Coordinates of N, CA, C and O in Angstrom, one line a residue:
X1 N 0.8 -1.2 0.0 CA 0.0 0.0 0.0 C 0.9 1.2 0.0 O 1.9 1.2 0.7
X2 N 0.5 2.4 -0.9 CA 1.2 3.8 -0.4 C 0.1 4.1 0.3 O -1.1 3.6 0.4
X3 N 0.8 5.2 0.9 CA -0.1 6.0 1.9 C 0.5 7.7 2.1 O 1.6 8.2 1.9
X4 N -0.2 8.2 2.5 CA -0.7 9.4 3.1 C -0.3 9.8 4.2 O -1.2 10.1 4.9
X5 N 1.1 9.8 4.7 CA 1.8 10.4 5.7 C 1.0 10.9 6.6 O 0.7 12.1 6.2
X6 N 0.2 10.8 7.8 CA -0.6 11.2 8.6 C -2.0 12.0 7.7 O -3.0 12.5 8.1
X7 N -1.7 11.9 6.8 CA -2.5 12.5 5.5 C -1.5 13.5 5.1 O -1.5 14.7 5.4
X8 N -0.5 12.7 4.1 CA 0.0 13.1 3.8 C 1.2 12.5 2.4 O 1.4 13.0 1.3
X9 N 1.6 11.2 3.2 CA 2.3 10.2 2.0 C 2.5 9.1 2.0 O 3.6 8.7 2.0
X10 N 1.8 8.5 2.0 CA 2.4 6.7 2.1 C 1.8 5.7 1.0 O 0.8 6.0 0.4
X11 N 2.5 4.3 0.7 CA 2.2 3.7 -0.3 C 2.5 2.4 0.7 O 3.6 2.1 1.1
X12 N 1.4 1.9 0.9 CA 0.6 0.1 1.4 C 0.7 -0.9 0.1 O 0.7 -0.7 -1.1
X13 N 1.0 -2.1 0.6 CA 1.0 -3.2 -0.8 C 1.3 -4.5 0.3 O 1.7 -4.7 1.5
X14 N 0.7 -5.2 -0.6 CA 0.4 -7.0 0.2 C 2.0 -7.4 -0.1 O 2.5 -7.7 1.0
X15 N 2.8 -7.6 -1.0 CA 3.8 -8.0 -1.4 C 4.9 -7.4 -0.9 O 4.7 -6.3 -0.4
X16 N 6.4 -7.9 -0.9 CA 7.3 -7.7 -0.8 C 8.3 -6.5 -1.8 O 9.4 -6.2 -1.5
X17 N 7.6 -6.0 -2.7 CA 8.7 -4.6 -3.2 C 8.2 -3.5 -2.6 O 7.1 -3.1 -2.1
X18 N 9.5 -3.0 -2.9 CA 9.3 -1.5 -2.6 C 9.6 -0.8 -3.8 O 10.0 -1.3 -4.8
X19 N 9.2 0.7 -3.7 CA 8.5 1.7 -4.6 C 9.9 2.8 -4.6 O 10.5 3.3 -3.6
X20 N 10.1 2.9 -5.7 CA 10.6 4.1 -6.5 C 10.0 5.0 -6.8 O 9.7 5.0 -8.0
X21 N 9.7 6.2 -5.7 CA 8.5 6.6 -6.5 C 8.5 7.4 -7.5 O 7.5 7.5 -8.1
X22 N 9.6 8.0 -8.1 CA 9.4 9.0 -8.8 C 9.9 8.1 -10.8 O 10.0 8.6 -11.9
X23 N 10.0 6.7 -10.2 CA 10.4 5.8 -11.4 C 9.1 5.1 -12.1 O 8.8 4.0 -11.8
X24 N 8.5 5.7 -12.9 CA 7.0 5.1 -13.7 C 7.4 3.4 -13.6 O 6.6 2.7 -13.0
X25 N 8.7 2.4 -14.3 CA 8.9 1.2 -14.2 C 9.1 1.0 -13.0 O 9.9 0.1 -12.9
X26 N 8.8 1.6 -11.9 CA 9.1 0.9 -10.2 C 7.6 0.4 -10.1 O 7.2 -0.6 -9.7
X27 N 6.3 2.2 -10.8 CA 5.1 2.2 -10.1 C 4.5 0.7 -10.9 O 4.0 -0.1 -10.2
X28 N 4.8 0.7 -12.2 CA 4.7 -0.4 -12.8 C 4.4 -1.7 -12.3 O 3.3 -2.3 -12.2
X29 N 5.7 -2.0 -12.0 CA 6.3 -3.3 -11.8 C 5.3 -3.6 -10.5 O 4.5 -4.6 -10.3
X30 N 5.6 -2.7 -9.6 CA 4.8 -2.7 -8.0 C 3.3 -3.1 -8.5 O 2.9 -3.8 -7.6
X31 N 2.4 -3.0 -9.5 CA 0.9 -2.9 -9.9 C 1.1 -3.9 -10.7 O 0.1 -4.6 -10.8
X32 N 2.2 -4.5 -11.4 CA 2.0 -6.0 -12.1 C 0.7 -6.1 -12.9 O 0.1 -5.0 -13.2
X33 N 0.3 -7.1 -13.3 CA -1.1 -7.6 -13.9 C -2.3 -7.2 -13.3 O -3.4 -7.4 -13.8
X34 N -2.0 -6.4 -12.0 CA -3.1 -5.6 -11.2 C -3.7 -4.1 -11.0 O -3.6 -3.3 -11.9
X35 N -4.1 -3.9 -10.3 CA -4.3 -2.0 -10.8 C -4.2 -1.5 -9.5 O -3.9 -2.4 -8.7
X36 N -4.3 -0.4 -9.1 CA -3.6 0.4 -8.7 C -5.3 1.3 -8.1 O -6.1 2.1 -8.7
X37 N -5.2 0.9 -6.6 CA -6.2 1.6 -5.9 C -6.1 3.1 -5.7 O -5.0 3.5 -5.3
X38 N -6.9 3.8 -5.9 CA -7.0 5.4 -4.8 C -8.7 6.1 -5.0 O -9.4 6.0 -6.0
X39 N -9.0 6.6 -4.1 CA -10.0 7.1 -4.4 C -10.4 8.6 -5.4 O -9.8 9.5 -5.8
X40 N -12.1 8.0 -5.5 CA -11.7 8.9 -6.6 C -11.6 10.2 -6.4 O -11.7 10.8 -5.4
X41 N -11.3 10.8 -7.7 CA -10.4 12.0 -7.7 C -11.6 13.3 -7.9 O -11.4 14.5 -7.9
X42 N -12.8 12.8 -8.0 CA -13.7 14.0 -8.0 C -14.6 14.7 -6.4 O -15.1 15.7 -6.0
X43 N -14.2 13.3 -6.1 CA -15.2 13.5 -4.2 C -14.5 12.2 -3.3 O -15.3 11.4 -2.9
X44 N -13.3 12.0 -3.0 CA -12.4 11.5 -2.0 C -10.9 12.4 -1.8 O -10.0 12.4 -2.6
X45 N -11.0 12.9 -0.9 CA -10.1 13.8 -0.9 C -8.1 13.1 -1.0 O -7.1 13.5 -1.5
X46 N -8.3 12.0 -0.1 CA -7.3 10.8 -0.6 C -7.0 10.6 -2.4 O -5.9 10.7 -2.8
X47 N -8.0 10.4 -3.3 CA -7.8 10.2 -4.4 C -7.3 12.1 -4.8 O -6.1 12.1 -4.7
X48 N -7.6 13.1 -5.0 CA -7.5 14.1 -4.8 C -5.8 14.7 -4.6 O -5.2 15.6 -5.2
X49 N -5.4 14.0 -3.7 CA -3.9 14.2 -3.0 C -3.0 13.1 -4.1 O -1.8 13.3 -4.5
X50 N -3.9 11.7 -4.4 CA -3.6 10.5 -5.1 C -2.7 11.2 -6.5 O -1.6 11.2 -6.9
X51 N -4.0 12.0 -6.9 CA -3.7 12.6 -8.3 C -2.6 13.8 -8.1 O -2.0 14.1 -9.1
X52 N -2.5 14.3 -7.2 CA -1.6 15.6 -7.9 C 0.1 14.9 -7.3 O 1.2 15.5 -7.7
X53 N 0.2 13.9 -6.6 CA 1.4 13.0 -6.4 C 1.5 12.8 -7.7 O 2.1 13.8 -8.0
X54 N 1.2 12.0 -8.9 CA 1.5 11.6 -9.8 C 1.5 12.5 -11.4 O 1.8 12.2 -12.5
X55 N 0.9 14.1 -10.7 CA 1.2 14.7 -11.6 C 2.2 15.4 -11.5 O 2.7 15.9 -12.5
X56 N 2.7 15.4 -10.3 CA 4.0 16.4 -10.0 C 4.8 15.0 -10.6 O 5.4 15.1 -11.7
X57 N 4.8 14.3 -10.2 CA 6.3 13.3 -10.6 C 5.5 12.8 -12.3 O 5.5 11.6 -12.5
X58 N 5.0 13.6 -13.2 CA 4.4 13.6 -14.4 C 4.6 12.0 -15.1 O 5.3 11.6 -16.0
X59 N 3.4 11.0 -13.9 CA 3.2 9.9 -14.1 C 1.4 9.6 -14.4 O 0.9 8.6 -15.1
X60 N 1.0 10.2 -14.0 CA -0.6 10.4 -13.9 C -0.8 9.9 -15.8 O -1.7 9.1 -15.8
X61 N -0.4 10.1 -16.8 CA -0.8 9.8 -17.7 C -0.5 8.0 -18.1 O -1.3 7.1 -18.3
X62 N 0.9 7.9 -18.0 CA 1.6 6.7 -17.7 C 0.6 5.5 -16.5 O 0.6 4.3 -16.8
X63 N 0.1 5.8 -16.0 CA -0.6 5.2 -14.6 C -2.0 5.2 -15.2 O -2.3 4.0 -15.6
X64 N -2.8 6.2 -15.3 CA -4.1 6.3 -15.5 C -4.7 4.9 -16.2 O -5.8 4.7 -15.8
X65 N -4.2 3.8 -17.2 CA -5.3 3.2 -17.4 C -5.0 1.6 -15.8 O -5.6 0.6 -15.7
X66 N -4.1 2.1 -15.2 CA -4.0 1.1 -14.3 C -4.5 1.0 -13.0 O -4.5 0.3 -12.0
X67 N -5.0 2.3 -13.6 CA -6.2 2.7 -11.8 C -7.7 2.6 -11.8 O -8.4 2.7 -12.8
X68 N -8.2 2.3 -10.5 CA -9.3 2.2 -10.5 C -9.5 2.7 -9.0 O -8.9 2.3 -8.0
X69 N -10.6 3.9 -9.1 CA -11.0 4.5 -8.4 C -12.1 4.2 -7.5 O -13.1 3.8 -8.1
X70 N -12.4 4.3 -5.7 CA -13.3 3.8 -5.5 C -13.5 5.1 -4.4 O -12.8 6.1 -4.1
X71 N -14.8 4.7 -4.0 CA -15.6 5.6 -3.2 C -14.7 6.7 -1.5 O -14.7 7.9 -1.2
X72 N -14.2 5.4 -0.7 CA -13.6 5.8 0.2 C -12.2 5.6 0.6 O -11.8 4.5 0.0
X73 N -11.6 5.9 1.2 CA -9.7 5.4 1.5 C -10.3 4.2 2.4 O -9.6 4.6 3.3
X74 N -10.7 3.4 2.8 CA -11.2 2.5 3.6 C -11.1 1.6 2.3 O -10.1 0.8 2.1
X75 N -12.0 1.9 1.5 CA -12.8 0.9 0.2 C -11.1 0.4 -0.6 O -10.9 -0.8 -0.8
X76 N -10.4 1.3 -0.7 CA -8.6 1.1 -1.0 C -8.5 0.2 -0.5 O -8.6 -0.9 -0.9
X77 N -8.3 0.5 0.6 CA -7.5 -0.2 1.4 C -8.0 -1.8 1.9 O -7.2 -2.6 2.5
X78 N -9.2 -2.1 1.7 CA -9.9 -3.1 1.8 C -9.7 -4.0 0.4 O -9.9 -5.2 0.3
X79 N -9.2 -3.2 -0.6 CA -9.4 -4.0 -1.6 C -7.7 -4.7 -1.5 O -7.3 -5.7 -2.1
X80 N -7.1 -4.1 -0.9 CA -5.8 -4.5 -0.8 C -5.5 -5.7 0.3 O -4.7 -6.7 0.3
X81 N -6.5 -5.3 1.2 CA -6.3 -6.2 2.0 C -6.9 -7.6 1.4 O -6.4 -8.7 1.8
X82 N -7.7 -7.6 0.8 CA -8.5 -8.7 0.4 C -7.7 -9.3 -0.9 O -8.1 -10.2 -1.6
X83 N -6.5 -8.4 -0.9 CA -5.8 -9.1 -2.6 C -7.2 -9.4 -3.6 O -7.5 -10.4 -4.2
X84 N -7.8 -8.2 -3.6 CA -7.9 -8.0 -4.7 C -7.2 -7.3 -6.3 O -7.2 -7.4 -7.6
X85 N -6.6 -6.3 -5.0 CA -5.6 -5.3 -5.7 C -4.2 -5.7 -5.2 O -4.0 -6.2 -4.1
X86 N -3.4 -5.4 -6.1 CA -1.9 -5.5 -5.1 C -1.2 -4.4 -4.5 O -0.1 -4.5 -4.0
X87 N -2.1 -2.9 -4.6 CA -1.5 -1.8 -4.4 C -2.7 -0.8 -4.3 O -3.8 -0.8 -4.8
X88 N -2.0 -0.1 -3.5 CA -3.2 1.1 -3.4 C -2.8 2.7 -2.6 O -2.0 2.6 -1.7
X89 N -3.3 3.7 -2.7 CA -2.7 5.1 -2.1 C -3.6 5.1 -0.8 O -4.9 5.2 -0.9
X90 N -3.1 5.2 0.3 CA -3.9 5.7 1.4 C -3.3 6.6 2.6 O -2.1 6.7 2.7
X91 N -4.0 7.2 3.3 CA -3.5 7.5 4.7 C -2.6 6.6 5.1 O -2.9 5.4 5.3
X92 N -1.2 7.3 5.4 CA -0.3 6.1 6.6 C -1.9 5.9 7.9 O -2.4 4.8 8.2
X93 N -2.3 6.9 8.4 CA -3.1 5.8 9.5 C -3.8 5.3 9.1 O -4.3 4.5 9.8
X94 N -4.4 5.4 8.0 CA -5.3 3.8 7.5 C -4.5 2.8 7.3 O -4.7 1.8 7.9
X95 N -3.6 2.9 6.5 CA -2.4 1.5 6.7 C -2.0 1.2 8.0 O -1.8 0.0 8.0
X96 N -1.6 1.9 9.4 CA -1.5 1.6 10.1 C -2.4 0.6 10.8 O -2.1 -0.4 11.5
X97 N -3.7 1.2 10.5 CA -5.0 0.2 11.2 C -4.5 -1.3 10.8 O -4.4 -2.1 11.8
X98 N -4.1 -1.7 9.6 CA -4.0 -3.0 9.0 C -2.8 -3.5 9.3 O -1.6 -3.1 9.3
X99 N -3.4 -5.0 9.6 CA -1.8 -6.0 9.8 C -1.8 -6.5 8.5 O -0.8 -7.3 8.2
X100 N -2.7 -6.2 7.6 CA -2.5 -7.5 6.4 C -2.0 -6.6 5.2 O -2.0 -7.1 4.1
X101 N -1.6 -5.0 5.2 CA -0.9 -4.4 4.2 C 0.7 -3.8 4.7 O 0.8 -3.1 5.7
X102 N 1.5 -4.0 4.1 CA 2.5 -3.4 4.1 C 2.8 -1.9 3.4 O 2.5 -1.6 2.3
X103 N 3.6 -1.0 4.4 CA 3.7 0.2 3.5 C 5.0 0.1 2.8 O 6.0 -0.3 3.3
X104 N 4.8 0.7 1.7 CA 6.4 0.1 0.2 C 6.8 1.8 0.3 O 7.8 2.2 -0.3
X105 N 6.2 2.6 0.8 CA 6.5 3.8 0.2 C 6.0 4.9 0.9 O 4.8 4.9 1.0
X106 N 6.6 6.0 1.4 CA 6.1 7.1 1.9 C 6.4 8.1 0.8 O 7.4 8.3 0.2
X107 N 5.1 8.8 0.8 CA 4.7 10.0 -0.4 C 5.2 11.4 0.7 O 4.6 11.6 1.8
X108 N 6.3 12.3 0.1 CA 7.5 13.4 0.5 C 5.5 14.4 0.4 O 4.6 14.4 -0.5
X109 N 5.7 14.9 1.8 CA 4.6 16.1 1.8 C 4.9 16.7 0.6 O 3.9 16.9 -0.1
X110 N 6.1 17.3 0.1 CA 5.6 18.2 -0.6 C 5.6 18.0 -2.4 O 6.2 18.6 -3.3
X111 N 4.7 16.9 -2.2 CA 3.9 16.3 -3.9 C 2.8 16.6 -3.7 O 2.1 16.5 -4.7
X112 N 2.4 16.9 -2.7 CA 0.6 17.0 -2.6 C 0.2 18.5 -1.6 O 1.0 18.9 -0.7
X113 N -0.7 19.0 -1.8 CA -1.4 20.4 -0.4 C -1.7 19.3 0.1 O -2.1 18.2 -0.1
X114 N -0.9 20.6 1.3 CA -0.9 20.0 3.1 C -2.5 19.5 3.1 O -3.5 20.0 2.5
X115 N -2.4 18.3 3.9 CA -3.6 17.5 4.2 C -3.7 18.3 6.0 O -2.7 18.5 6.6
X116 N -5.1 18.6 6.6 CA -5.5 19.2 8.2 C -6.4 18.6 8.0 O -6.9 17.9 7.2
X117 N -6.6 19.1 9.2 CA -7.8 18.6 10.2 C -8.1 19.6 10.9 O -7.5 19.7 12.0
X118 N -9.4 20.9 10.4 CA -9.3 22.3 10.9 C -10.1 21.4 11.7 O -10.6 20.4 11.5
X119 N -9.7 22.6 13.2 CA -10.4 22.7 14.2 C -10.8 23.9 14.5 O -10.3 25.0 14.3
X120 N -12.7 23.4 15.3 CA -13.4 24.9 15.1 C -14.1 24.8 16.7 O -14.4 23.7 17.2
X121 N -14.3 26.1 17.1 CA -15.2 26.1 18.6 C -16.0 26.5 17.6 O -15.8 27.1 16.6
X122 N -17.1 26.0 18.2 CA -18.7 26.1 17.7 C -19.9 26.5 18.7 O -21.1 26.6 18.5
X123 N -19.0 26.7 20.0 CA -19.7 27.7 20.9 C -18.1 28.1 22.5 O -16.9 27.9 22.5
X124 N -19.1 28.5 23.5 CA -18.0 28.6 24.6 C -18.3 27.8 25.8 O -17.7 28.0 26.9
X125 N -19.3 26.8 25.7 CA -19.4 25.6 27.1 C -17.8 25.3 27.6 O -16.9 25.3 26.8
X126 N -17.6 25.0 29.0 CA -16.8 24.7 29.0 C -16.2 23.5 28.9 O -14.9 23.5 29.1
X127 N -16.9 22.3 28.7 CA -16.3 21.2 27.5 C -15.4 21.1 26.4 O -14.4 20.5 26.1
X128 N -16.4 22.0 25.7 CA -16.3 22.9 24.2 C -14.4 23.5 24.6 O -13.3 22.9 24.4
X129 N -14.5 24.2 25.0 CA -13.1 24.8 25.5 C -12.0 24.3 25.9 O -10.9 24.7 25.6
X130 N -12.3 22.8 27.2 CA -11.4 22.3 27.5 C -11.2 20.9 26.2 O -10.2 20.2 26.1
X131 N -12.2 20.7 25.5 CA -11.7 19.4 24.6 C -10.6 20.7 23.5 O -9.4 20.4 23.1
X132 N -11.4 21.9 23.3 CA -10.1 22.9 22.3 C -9.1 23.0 22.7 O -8.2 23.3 21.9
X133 N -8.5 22.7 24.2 CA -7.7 23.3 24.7 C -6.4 21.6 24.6 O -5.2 21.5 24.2
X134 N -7.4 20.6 25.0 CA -6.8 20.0 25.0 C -6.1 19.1 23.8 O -4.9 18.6 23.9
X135 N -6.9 19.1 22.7 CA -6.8 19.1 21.3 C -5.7 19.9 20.7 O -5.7 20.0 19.5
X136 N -5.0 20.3 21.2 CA -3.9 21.4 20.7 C -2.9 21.1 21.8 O -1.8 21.2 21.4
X137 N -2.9 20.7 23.1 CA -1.7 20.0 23.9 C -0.8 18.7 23.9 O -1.1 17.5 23.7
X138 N 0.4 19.2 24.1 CA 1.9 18.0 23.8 C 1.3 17.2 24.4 O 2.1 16.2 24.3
X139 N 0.4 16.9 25.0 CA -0.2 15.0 25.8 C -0.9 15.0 24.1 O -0.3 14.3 23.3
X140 N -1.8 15.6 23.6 CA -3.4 15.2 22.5 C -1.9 15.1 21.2 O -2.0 14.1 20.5
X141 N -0.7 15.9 21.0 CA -0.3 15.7 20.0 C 0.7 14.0 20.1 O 1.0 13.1 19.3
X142 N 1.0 14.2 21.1 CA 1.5 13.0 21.4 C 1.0 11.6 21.2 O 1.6 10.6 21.0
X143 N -0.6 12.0 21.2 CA -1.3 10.5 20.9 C -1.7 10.7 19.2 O -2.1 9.7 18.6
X144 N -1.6 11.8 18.8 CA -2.4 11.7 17.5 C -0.8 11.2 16.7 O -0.8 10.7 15.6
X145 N 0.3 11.5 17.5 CA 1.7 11.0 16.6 C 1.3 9.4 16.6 O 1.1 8.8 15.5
X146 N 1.2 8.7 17.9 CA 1.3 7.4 18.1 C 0.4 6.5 16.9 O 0.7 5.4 16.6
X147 N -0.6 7.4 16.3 CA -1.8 6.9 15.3 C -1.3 7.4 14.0 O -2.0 7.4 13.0
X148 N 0.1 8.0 14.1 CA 0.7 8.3 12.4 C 0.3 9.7 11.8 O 0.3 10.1 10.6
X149 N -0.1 10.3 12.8 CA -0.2 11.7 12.4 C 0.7 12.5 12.5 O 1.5 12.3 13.5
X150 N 0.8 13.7 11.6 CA 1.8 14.7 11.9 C 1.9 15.8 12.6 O 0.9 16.4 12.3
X151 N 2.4 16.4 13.5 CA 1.7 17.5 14.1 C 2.1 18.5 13.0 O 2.7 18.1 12.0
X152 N 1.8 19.6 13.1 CA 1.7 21.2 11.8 C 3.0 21.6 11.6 O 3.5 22.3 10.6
X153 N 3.4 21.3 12.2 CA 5.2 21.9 11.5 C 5.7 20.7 10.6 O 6.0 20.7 9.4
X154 N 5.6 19.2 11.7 CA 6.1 18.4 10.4 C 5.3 18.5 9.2 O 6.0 18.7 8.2
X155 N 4.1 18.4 8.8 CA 3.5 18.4 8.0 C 3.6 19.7 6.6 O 2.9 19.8 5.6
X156 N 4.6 20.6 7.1 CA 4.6 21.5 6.1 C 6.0 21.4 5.2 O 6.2 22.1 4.2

């Protein structure tokens, strides 16, 4: 599997190679007789990030008839797990969830716009304030590292 560096870069796959990524005969070889998961590129924001990876490293035309697009980064990544596919683009923490994909490849943040996760107060309860407060502290960034996320500096 690639994947999405906390939402960001990584590349998942059932098999044993690893990915060259900027080498069209690496992406190739890696997708064999199979195709090549990400979501799609009009309303999955994963496929979205999928596509401008492969246009900056000006593979997207080379690639295109070996992909098939599906509804959610889950729906990827299920298809990988299930070998149906041998390859697929997801969130590193969706690959992390799985024991049955390996990641071949981390996608370099800057092939794709920074992937967030805005946060918004939507009133002033004080719940509301202490989950904001806490959501932004070295204990909350510490755990969102542990699940493969970036905090905002690495991510830029």
């Amino acid at each position: 599997m690639l994947g999405f560096k906390p939402i960001s870069g990584h590349f998942t796959k059932g098999n044993k190679k690893q990915l060259e990524i900027e080498k069209v005969e690496s992406w190739l070889a890696l997708i064999g007789n199979s195709k090549l998961a990400i979501g799609s590129v009009d309303f999955v924001p994963v496929g979205t990030y999928s596509k401008q990876v492969l246009d900056k490293l000006n593979l997207w035309q080379a690639i295109q008839p070996k992909l098939v697009f599906t509804k959610s980064v889950r729906m990827v990544l299920a298809l990988v797990e299930q070998n149906a596919l041998n390859v697929g683009i997801v969130y590193r923490t969706d690959a992390l969830l799985s024991s049955k994909v390996k990641i071949v490849a981390t996608i370099p943040v800057s092939l794709h716009q920074p992937i967030s996760y805005p946060l918004a107060k939507l009133n002033n309860k004080p719940e509301t304030l202490a989950f904001f407060k806490f959501i932004q502290s070295e204990q909350s960034l510490g755990i969102l590292s542990e699940y493969g996320f970036l905090t905002p500096v690495e991510a830029r």
